[in-house]
Rosetta silent file (secondary structure, phi, psi, omega in degrees, C-alpha in Angstrom):
SEQUENCE: TQFVSLTALYAVMTTWALTAAPQSAIALGQAAASLVASLAVLPQLKQNFIRKEPGGYSPITAALSCGGCLIRLFTTSQLAGGDFLLLINYTTALLLNGGLLLQILYYGVVVRRRSLTGVLIGDSAQVLKHGDDDKDKSSLGTKKENC
SCORE:     score description
SCORE:     0.000 S_00000001
   1 L     0.000    0.632  171.326   31.078   12.458   46.602 S_00000001
   2 H   -83.367  -43.251 -150.684   28.506    9.645   45.667 S_00000001
   3 H   -71.059   -0.426 -175.973   26.898   12.144   43.131 S_00000001
   4 H   -68.998  -53.946  174.498   30.168   13.226   42.065 S_00000001
   5 H   -51.112  -28.127 -157.071   30.397    9.533   41.088 S_00000001
   6 H  -104.737  -28.681  173.880   27.072    8.516   39.722 S_00000001
   7 H   -58.486  -91.588 -119.316   27.810   12.308   37.113 S_00000001
   8 H   -57.302  -77.059  166.709   31.165   11.107   36.272 S_00000001
   9 H     4.053  -64.508 -179.820   29.522    7.652   35.346 S_00000001
  10 H   -86.056  -40.254  174.024   26.680    8.724   33.082 S_00000001
  11 H   -48.443  -56.167  164.777   29.082   11.139   31.602 S_00000001
  12 H   -31.694  -76.912 -172.871   31.376    7.814   30.818 S_00000001
  13 H   -69.788  -19.994  160.266   28.249    5.772   29.593 S_00000001
  14 H   -75.103  -25.816  178.032   26.875    8.657   27.692 S_00000001
  15 H   -76.809  -20.040  168.398   30.126    9.439   25.565 S_00000001
  16 H   -79.759  -12.511 -171.234   30.600    5.521   24.963 S_00000001
  17 H   -97.912  -36.169  160.206   27.229    5.310   23.898 S_00000001
  18 H   -31.155  -51.463 -170.349   26.722    8.429   21.845 S_00000001
  19 H   -81.418  -49.006 -169.757   30.618    7.296   20.515 S_00000001
  20 L  -134.939  -13.957 -167.289   31.395    3.740   20.118 S_00000001
  21 L   -67.211  166.823 -179.815   28.638    1.352   21.819 S_00000001
  22 L   -78.639  159.788 -160.801   27.422   -1.316   18.863 S_00000001
  23 H   -67.294  -59.199 -152.828   23.774   -0.993   17.776 S_00000001
  24 H   -53.552  -66.495  164.302   23.208   -4.063   19.398 S_00000001
  25 H   -11.273  -53.102  179.908   23.841   -2.318   22.975 S_00000001
  26 H   -89.410   -2.479  145.467   22.075    0.615   22.277 S_00000001
  27 H  -132.138   54.044  151.513   19.052   -1.153   21.787 S_00000001
  28 H   -85.651  -44.650 -159.988   19.621   -3.418   24.965 S_00000001
  29 H   -73.043  -46.885  168.093   19.201    0.325   26.827 S_00000001
  30 H   -30.531  -65.709 -168.212   16.667    1.169   24.185 S_00000001
  31 H   -61.962  -13.718 -117.635   14.568   -1.929   24.991 S_00000001
  32 H  -112.824  -37.663  172.050   15.742   -2.381   28.859 S_00000001
  33 H   -75.472  -28.345  166.802   14.303    1.693   29.626 S_00000001
  34 H    -7.686  -85.439 -173.482   11.071    0.912   27.479 S_00000001
  35 H   -27.113  -83.469 -137.591   10.177   -2.318   30.036 S_00000001
  36 H   -66.348  -10.519  168.379   10.968   -0.654   33.188 S_00000001
  37 L   -99.023   10.683  146.393    8.873    2.904   32.295 S_00000001
  38 L   -62.627  -43.263 -169.587    6.385    0.582   31.043 S_00000001
  39 L   -75.656  -21.877 -169.581    6.062   -1.886   33.827 S_00000001
  40 L   -50.069  -36.532 -167.005    6.001    1.261   36.376 S_00000001
  41 H   -68.976  -22.588 -172.249    2.218    1.109   36.147 S_00000001
  42 H   -40.580  -45.708 -175.906    2.071   -2.281   37.242 S_00000001
  43 H   -55.319  -61.671  173.826    2.224   -1.765   41.091 S_00000001
  44 H   -31.616  -60.612 -166.002   -0.927    0.473   40.438 S_00000001
  45 H   -70.058  -20.037 -178.549   -3.282   -1.828   38.486 S_00000001
  46 H   -85.049 -112.537  -96.650   -2.476   -4.460   41.481 S_00000001
  47 H   -89.253   -9.433  156.544   -3.300   -1.881   44.155 S_00000001
  48 H   -63.976  -53.376 -175.726   -6.065   -1.000   42.474 S_00000001
  49 H   -48.989  -47.748  175.878   -7.135   -4.304   41.898 S_00000001
  50 H   -54.311  -41.034 -149.628   -6.802   -5.342   45.736 S_00000001
  51 H  -109.523    0.840  158.908   -8.540   -2.299   47.212 S_00000001
  52 L    76.259   52.401  175.139  -11.563   -2.349   44.264 S_00000001
  53 L  -144.853  101.751 -111.681  -10.788    1.422   44.260 S_00000001
  54 L   -99.407   22.951  167.708   -9.486    3.529   41.138 S_00000001
  55 L    49.748 -169.574 -176.871   -6.738    4.826   43.767 S_00000001
  56 L  -101.469   44.652  169.641   -4.811    7.806   43.218 S_00000001
  57 L   -63.605   80.673 -170.564   -3.960    7.928   39.179 S_00000001
  58 L   -65.723  144.525 -153.188   -4.921   10.380   37.575 S_00000001
  59 H   -82.501  -46.453  170.245   -7.501    9.306   34.911 S_00000001
  60 H   -13.935  -79.626 -143.983   -6.469   12.370   32.880 S_00000001
  61 H   -62.013  -29.275 -159.313   -2.475   11.905   33.065 S_00000001
  62 H   -76.365  -18.437 -163.334   -3.575    7.667   32.063 S_00000001
  63 H   -96.886  -38.099  177.168   -5.829    8.803   28.846 S_00000001
  64 H   -83.015  -52.802 -137.621   -2.479   11.304   27.232 S_00000001
  65 H   -47.603  -46.641  175.033   -0.556    8.513   28.329 S_00000001
  66 H   -71.217  -35.794  160.806   -2.610    6.449   25.724 S_00000001
  67 H   -39.834  -80.319 -166.388   -2.443    9.397   23.643 S_00000001
  68 H   -40.862  -40.356 -179.796    0.940    9.326   23.713 S_00000001
  69 H   -57.472  -40.311  169.540    1.150    5.932   22.838 S_00000001
  70 H   -29.219  -57.789  175.724   -1.169    6.156   19.921 S_00000001
  71 H   -43.015  -52.549 -165.464    1.108    9.110   18.573 S_00000001
  72 H   -65.025  -58.541  159.360    4.034    6.903   19.028 S_00000001
  73 H   -42.876  -26.900  168.796    2.680    3.650   17.200 S_00000001
  74 H  -112.030   -6.891 -178.809    1.915    5.491   14.066 S_00000001
  75 H   -69.844  -35.383  167.976    4.638    8.125   14.099 S_00000001
  76 H   -65.882  -34.910  176.419    7.008    4.800   14.502 S_00000001
  77 H   -82.803  -11.249  176.534    5.481    2.687   11.815 S_00000001
  78 H   -78.719  -56.204 -175.898    5.510    5.871    9.031 S_00000001
  79 L   -75.076  -58.435 -164.911    8.972    7.445   10.349 S_00000001
  80 L  -109.462   25.179  150.730   11.018    4.727   11.692 S_00000001
  81 L    82.281    0.370  121.276   10.422    2.018    9.245 S_00000001
  82 L   123.440   37.630 -151.370    8.154    0.492   11.498 S_00000001
  83 L   -69.372  146.383 -169.111   10.956   -1.031   14.032 S_00000001
  84 L   -86.422   27.504  170.471    9.763   -3.718   15.643 S_00000001
  85 L   -98.224  -67.363 -172.188   11.292   -3.290   19.274 S_00000001
  86 L   -51.746  -16.474  174.460    9.667    0.445   19.342 S_00000001
  87 L   -73.287  -79.836  171.018    6.417   -1.363   18.134 S_00000001
  88 H    -0.604  -80.174 -132.508    6.563   -3.549   21.018 S_00000001
  89 H   -83.872  -35.194  179.224    7.625   -1.500   23.684 S_00000001
  90 H   -97.900   -3.559  142.482    4.699    1.212   22.359 S_00000001
  91 H   -57.359  -48.962  133.864    1.704   -1.324   22.255 S_00000001
  92 H     8.751 -107.488  170.677    2.911   -2.268   25.634 S_00000001
  93 H   -28.507  -72.711  162.263    2.652    0.648   27.054 S_00000001
  94 H   -53.881  -34.751  152.119   -0.899    1.354   25.726 S_00000001
  95 H   -46.138  -23.186 -170.749   -2.064   -1.708   26.976 S_00000001
  96 H  -111.450  -36.586  172.037   -1.062   -1.080   30.582 S_00000001
  97 H   -84.555  -32.088 -164.321   -2.239    3.039   30.317 S_00000001
  98 H   -91.753  -41.140 -140.766   -5.098    1.809   28.484 S_00000001
  99 H   -97.881  -20.733 -147.798   -6.070   -1.608   30.981 S_00000001
 100 H  -115.617  -35.629  166.555   -5.010    1.471   34.096 S_00000001
 101 H   -90.063   -6.609 -176.467   -7.673    4.062   32.579 S_00000001
 102 H  -101.156   -4.366  173.311  -10.418    1.517   32.169 S_00000001
 103 H   -85.046  -37.761 -150.356   -9.707    0.685   36.105 S_00000001
 104 H   -68.368  -69.638 -145.000   -9.817    3.971   36.929 S_00000001
 105 H   -85.529 -126.415 -120.142  -13.491    4.701   35.258 S_00000001
 106 H   -46.488  -42.920  161.545  -14.997    1.068   36.599 S_00000001
 107 H   -50.431  -46.745  160.269  -14.020    1.878   39.966 S_00000001
 108 H   -40.389 -104.649 -168.523  -15.064    5.354   39.693 S_00000001
 109 H   -40.075  -41.871 -162.511  -18.243    4.980   38.203 S_00000001
 110 H  -101.416  -44.385 -143.443  -19.740    1.552   38.700 S_00000001
 111 H   -86.641  -35.196  175.738  -18.123    0.298   41.628 S_00000001
 112 L   -88.436   -4.524 -172.010  -17.970    4.127   43.716 S_00000001
 113 L    40.010   47.461  169.955  -20.933    5.282   41.556 S_00000001
 114 L   -78.894  178.116  168.488  -19.460    8.857   41.009 S_00000001
 115 L  -101.324  153.629  176.983  -20.198   10.434   37.528 S_00000001
 116 H   -35.791  -44.126  151.014  -18.079   10.600   34.877 S_00000001
 117 H    -8.428 -100.616  143.969  -17.183   13.739   35.979 S_00000001
 118 H   -56.139  -61.200 -172.779  -16.462   13.357   39.296 S_00000001
 119 H   -70.990  -18.193  159.924  -14.067   10.952   38.149 S_00000001
 120 L   -90.732   -1.713  151.323  -12.220   12.979   35.821 S_00000001
 121 L  -122.260   63.457 -173.212  -11.947   15.555   37.935 S_00000001
 122 L   -71.360  -13.869 -148.779  -11.101   13.412   40.732 S_00000001
 123 L   -67.001  -28.670 -139.220   -7.420   14.830   40.247 S_00000001
 124 L  -109.897  111.307 -161.909   -7.734   17.700   43.322 S_00000001
 125 H   -62.166  -16.051  175.978   -7.044   15.415   46.453 S_00000001
 126 H  -119.801   34.923  132.456  -10.300   17.115   48.579 S_00000001
 127 H   -83.334  -59.558  176.425  -12.523   15.534   45.601 S_00000001
 128 H   -61.321  -34.188  164.851  -10.700   12.239   45.971 S_00000001
 129 L   -49.289  -75.195 -168.179  -11.141   12.909   49.923 S_00000001
 130 L   -95.662   -1.858 -164.424  -14.373   13.657   50.213 S_00000001
 131 L    68.523 -163.518 -154.103  -16.219   12.768   46.485 S_00000001
 132 L  -144.113    3.552 -169.253  -18.822   14.838   44.820 S_00000001
 133 H   -44.708  -58.193 -117.481  -21.450   11.532   45.633 S_00000001
 134 H  -102.316  -42.342  149.196  -23.400   13.026   47.625 S_00000001
 135 H   -62.864  -22.052 -177.742  -23.875   16.831   45.655 S_00000001
 136 H   -79.920  -61.142 -145.364  -24.507   14.816   42.476 S_00000001
 137 H   -80.144  -54.912  162.071  -27.249   12.754   43.979 S_00000001
 138 H   -47.553  -26.448  177.764  -29.312   15.944   45.811 S_00000001
 139 H   -68.985  -50.786 -176.275  -28.546   18.255   42.886 S_00000001
 140 H   -46.512  -44.080 -167.733  -30.174   15.251   40.732 S_00000001
 141 H   -76.078  -37.122  167.009  -33.014   14.640   43.114 S_00000001
 142 H   -44.253  -66.476 -178.829  -33.744   18.570   43.240 S_00000001
 143 H   -48.273  -26.589 -175.800  -33.710   18.668   39.401 S_00000001
 144 H  -106.999   -4.152 -165.099  -36.183   16.481   39.257 S_00000001
 145 H   -96.523  -43.418 -153.443  -38.778   17.229   41.786 S_00000001
 146 L   -76.163   -4.483 -176.009  -38.379   20.860   40.286 S_00000001
 147 L   -79.729    0.000    0.000  -39.434   19.138   36.580 S_00000001
């Protein structure tokens, strides 16, 4: 019954938003949704900082999020008349996702001394669990001896 109630509430609110909501209510909802989505990265940033490690967040996902934000900033400035609220939201998201990406790269490459490739492909659970540090070091050592 809770699912049915929430679905009905969603349908009523959506109908209201599409037909009768004032522009200020739509702008408030838009700002709130963008803010929540952007701030969702903060716990990951905090956890990575406390643990001094890149965490389980994908660097590829963080990079794609940054790229998406850049595209949104460009299209908003070109097609949406430079809507200030959207520009602020996308800039905030870009800064947070960029910070997360830099944090992942810093803790992965500088602190854990993994190769950049190892950090970037570290999305698989096995690589995150076991790392590729020993393999990288042994293969580098072998290559130097053979030269």
